[in-house]
PDB file of C-alpha atoms in Angstrom:
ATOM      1  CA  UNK A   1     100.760  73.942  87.270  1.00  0.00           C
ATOM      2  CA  UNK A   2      97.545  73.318  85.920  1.00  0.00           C
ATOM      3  CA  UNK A   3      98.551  72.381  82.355  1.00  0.00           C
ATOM      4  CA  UNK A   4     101.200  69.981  83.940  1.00  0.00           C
ATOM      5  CA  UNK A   5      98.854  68.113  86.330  1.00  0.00           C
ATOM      6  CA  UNK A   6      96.036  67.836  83.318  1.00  0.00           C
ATOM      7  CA  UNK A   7      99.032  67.065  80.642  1.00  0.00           C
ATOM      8  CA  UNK A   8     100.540  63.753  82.474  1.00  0.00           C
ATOM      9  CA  UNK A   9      98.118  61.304  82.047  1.00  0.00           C
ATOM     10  CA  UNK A  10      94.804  63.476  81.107  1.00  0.00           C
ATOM     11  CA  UNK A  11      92.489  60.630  80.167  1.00  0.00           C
ATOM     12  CA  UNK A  12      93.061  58.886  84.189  1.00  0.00           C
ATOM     13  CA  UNK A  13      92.908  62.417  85.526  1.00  0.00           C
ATOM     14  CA  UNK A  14      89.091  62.759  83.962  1.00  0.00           C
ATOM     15  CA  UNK A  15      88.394  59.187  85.459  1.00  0.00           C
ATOM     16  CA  UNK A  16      89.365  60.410  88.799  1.00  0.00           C
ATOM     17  CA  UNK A  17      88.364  64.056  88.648  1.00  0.00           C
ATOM     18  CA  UNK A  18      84.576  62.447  87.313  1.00  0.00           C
ATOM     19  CA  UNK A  19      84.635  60.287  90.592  1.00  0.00           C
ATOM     20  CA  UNK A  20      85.390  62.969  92.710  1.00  0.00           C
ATOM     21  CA  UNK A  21      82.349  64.958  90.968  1.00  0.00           C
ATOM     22  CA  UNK A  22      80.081  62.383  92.210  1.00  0.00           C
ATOM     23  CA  UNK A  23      80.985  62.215  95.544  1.00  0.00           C
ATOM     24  CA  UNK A  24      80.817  66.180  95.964  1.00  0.00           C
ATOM     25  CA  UNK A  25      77.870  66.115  94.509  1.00  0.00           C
ATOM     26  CA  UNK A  26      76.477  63.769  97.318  1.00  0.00           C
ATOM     27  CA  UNK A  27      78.130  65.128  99.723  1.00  0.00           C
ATOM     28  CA  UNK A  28      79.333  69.101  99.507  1.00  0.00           C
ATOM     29  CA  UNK A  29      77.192  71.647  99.053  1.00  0.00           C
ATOM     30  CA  UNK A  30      77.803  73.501  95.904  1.00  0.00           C
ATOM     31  CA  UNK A  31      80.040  76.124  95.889  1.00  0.00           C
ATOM     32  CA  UNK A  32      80.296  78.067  92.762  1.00  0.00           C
ATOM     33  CA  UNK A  33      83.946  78.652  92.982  1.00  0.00           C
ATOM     34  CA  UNK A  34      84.138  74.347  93.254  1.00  0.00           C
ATOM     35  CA  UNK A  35      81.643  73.866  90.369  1.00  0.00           C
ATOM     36  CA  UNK A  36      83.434  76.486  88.260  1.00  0.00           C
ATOM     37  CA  UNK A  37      86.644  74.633  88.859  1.00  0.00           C
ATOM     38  CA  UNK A  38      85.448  71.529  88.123  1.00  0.00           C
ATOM     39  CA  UNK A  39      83.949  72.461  85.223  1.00  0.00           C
ATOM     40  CA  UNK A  40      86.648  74.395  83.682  1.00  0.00           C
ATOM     41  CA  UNK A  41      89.092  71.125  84.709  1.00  0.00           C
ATOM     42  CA  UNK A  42      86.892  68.447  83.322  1.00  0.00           C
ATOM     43  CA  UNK A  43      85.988  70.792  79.988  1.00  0.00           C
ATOM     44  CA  UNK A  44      89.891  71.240  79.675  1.00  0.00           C
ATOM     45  CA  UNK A  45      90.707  67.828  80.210  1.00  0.00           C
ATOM     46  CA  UNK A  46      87.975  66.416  77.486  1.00  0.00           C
ATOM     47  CA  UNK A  47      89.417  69.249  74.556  1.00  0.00           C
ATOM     48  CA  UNK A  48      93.067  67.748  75.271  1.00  0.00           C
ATOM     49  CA  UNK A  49      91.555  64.643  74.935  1.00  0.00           C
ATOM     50  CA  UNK A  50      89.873  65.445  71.741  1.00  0.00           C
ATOM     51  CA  UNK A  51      86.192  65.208  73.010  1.00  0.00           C
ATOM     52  CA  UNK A  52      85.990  68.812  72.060  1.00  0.00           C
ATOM     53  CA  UNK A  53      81.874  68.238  71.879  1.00  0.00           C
ATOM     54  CA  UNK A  54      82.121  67.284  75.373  1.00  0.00           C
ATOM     55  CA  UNK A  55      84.142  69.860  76.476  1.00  0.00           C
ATOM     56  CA  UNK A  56      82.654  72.420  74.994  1.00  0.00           C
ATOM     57  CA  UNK A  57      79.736  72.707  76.951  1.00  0.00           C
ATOM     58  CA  UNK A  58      81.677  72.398  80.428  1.00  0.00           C
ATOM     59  CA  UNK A  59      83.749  75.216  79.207  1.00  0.00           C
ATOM     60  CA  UNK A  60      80.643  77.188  78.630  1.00  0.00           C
ATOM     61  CA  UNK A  61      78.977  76.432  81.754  1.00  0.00           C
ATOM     62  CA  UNK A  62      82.504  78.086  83.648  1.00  0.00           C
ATOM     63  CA  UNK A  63      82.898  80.875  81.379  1.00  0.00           C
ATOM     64  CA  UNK A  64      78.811  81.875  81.974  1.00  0.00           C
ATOM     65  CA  UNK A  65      79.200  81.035  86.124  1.00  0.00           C
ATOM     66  CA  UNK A  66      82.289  83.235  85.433  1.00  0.00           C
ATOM     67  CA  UNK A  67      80.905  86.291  83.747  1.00  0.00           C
ATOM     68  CA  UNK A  68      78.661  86.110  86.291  1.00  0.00           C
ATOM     69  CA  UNK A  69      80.123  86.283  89.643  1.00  0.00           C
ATOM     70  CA  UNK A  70      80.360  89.690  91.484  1.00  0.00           C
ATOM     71  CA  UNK A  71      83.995  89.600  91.029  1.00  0.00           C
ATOM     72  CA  UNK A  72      85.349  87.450  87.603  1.00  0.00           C
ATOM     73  CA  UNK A  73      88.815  86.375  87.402  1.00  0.00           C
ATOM     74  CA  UNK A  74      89.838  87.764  84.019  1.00  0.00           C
ATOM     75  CA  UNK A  75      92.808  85.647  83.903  1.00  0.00           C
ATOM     76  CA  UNK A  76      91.060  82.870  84.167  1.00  0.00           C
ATOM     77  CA  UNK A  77      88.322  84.125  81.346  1.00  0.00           C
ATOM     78  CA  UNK A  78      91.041  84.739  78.896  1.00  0.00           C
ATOM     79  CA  UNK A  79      92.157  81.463  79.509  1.00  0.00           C
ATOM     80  CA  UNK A  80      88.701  80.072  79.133  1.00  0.00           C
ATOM     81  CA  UNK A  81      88.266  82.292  75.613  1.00  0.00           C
ATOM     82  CA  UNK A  82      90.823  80.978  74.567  1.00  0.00           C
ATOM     83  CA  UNK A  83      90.783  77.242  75.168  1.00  0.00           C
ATOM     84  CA  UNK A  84      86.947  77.528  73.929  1.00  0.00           C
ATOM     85  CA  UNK A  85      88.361  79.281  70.733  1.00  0.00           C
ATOM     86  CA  UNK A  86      90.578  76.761  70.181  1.00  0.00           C
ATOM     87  CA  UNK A  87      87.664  73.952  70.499  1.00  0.00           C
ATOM     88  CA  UNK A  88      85.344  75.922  68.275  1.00  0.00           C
ATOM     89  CA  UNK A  89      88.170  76.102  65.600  1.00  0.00           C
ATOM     90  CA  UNK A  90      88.607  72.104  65.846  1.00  0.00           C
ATOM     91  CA  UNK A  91      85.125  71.787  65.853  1.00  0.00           C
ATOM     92  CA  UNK A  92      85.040  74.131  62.637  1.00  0.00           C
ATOM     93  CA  UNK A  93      82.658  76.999  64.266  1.00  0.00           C
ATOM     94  CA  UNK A  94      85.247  79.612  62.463  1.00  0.00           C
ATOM     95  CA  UNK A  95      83.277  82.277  63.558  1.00  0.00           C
ATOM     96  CA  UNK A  96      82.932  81.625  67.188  1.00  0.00           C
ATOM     97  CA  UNK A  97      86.524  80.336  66.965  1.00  0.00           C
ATOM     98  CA  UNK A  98      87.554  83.398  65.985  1.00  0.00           C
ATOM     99  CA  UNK A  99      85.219  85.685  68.353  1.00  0.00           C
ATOM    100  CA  UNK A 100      86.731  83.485  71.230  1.00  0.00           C
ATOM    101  CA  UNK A 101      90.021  84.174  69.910  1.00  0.00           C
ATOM    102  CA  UNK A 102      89.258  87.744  70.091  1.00  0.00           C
ATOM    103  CA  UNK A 103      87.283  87.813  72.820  1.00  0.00           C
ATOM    104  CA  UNK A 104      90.507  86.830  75.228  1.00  0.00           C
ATOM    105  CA  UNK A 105      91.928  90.154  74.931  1.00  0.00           C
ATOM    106  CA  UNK A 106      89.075  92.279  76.682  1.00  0.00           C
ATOM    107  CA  UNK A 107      90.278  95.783  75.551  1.00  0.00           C
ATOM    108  CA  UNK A 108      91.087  95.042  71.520  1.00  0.00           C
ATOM    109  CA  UNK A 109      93.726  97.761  71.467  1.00  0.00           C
ATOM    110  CA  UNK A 110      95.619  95.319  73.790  1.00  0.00           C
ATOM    111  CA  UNK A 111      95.888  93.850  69.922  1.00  0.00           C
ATOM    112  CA  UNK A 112      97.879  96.396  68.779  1.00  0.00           C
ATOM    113  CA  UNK A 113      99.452  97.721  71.496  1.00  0.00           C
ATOM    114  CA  UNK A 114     100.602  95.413  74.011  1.00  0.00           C
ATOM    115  CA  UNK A 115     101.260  96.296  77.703  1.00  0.00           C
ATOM    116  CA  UNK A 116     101.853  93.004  79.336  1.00  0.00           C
ATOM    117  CA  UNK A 117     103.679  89.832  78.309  1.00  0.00           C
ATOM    118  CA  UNK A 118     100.477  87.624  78.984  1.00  0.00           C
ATOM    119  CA  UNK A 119      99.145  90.672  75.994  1.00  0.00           C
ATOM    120  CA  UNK A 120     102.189  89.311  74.248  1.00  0.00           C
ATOM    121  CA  UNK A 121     101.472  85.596  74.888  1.00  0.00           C
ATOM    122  CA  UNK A 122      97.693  86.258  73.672  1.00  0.00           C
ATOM    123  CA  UNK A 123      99.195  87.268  70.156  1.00  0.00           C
ATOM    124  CA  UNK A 124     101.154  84.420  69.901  1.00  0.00           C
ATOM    125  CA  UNK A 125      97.996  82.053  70.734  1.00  0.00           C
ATOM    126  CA  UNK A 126      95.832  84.421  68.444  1.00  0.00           C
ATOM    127  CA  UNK A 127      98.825  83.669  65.394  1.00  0.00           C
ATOM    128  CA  UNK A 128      98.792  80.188  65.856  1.00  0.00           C
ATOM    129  CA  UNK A 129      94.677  79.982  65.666  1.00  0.00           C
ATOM    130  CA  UNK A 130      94.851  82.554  62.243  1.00  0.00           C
ATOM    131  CA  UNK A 131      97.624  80.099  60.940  1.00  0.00           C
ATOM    132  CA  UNK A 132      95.489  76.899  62.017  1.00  0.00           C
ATOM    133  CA  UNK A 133      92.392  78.858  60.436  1.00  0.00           C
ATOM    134  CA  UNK A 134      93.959  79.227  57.173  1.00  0.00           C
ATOM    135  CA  UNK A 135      94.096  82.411  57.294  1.00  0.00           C
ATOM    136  CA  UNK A 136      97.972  83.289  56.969  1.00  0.00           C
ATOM    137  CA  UNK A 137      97.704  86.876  56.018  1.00  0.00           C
ATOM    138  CA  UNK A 138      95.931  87.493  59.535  1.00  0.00           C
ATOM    139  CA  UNK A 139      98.413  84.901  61.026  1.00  0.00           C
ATOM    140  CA  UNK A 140     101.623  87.169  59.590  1.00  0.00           C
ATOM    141  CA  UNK A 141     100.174  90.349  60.842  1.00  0.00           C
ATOM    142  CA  UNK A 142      99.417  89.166  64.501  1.00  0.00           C
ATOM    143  CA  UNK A 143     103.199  87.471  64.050  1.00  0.00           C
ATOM    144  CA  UNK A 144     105.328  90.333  62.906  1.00  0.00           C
ATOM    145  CA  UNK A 145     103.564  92.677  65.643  1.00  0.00           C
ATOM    146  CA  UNK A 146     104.981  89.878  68.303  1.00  0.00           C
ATOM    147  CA  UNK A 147     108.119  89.957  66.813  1.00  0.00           C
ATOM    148  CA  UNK A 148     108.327  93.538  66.520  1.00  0.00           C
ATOM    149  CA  UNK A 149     107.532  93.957  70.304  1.00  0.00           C
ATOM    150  CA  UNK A 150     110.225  91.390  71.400  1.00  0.00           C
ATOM    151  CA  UNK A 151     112.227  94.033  72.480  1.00  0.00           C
ATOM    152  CA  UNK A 152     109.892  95.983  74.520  1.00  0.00           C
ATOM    153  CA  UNK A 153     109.379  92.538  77.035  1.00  0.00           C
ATOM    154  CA  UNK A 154     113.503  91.968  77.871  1.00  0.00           C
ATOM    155  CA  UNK A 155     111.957  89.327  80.587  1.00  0.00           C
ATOM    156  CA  UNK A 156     110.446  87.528  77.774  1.00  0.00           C
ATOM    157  CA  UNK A 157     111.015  83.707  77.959  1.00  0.00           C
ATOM    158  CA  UNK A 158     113.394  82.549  75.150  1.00  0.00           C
ATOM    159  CA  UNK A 159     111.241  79.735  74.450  1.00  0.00           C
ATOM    160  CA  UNK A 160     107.791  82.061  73.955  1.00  0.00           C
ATOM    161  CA  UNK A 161     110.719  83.721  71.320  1.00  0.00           C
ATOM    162  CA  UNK A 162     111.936  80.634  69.260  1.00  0.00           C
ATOM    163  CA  UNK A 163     107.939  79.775  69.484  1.00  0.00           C
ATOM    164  CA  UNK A 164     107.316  82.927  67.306  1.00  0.00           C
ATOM    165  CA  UNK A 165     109.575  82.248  65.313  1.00  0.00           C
ATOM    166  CA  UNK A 166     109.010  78.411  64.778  1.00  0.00           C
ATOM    167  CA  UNK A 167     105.506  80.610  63.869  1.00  0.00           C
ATOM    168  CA  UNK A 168     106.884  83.051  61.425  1.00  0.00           C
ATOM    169  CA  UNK A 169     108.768  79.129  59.637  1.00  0.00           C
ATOM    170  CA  UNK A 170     104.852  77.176  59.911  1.00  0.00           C
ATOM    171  CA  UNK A 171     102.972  80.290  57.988  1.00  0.00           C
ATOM    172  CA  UNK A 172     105.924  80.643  55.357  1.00  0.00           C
ATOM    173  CA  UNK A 173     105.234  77.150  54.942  1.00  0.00           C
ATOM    174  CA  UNK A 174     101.522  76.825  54.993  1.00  0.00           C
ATOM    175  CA  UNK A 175     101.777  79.790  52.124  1.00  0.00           C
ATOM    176  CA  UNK A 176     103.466  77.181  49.983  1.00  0.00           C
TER     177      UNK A 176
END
């Protein structure tokens, strides 16, 4: 719901959502689940907007309020690893791309063995980042072990499936 609110009309939504900062501000207490939302929104909206040195720091700020808090969503922290990932890569921080990347997974066996299909989804997204990295042997790897465990997810969305393979086509490419 998220991504479709944010992917609309992304560059109004930060005018609006940057109002509505400054009125809470003035008027609302802070609540750290509000701030963390707010900051994850607005840091989201300025990477798809290609102000990644903007976002990155409102991205940071959730991630840190996230880590935290007594109890920290970890969906929402792999989501957050990965969208700061991705803004590290575009920013060309390869390394803390990549440890971003990584970090999204939590337990790193998750890599090789995956239990869930967001564990599945994670691959694909950690594929994509090797291929945009340049690195296509890593970006082969990560794809064949998604392919290989299409079978073990039969609720798998088609779509996530053509996207692995539209993959498998990009890094066949990119190898020239």
């Amino acid at each position: 719901q998220l991504h479709a609110m944010i992917t609309r009309n992304s560059e109004e939504a930060l005018i609006h959502i940057e109002a509505g900062n400054a009125l809470l501000d003035e008027y609302w207490p802070a609540n750290a689940d509000l701030v963390i939302k707010r900051e994850m929104i607005v840091g989201i909206l300025n990477y798809m907007n290609d102000r990644v040195d903007e976002a990155i720091p409102h991205l940071e700020k959730s991630k840190a309020m996230i880590e935290g808090s007594l109890f920290p969503n970890g969906t929402e922290l792999s989501n957050l690893y990965s969208f700061l990932g991705e803004a590290y890569l575009k920013n060309g921080d390869m390394q803390r791309a990549e440890e971003y990347m990584l970090k999204q997974f939590g337990d790193l066996s998750q890599i090789h063995h995956p239990q869930t299909l967001d564990d599945m989804a994670k691959l694909q997204n950690l594929s994509i980042f090797y291929l945009h990295s340049g690195n296509t042997e890593k970006a082969m790897t990560i794809n064949q072990r998604v392919l290989r465990n299409f079978r073990r997810f039969p609720d798998m969305n088609p779509v996530d499936q053509a996207g692995a393979w539209f993959v498998r086509g990009n890094i066949y490419m990119a190898r020239g």
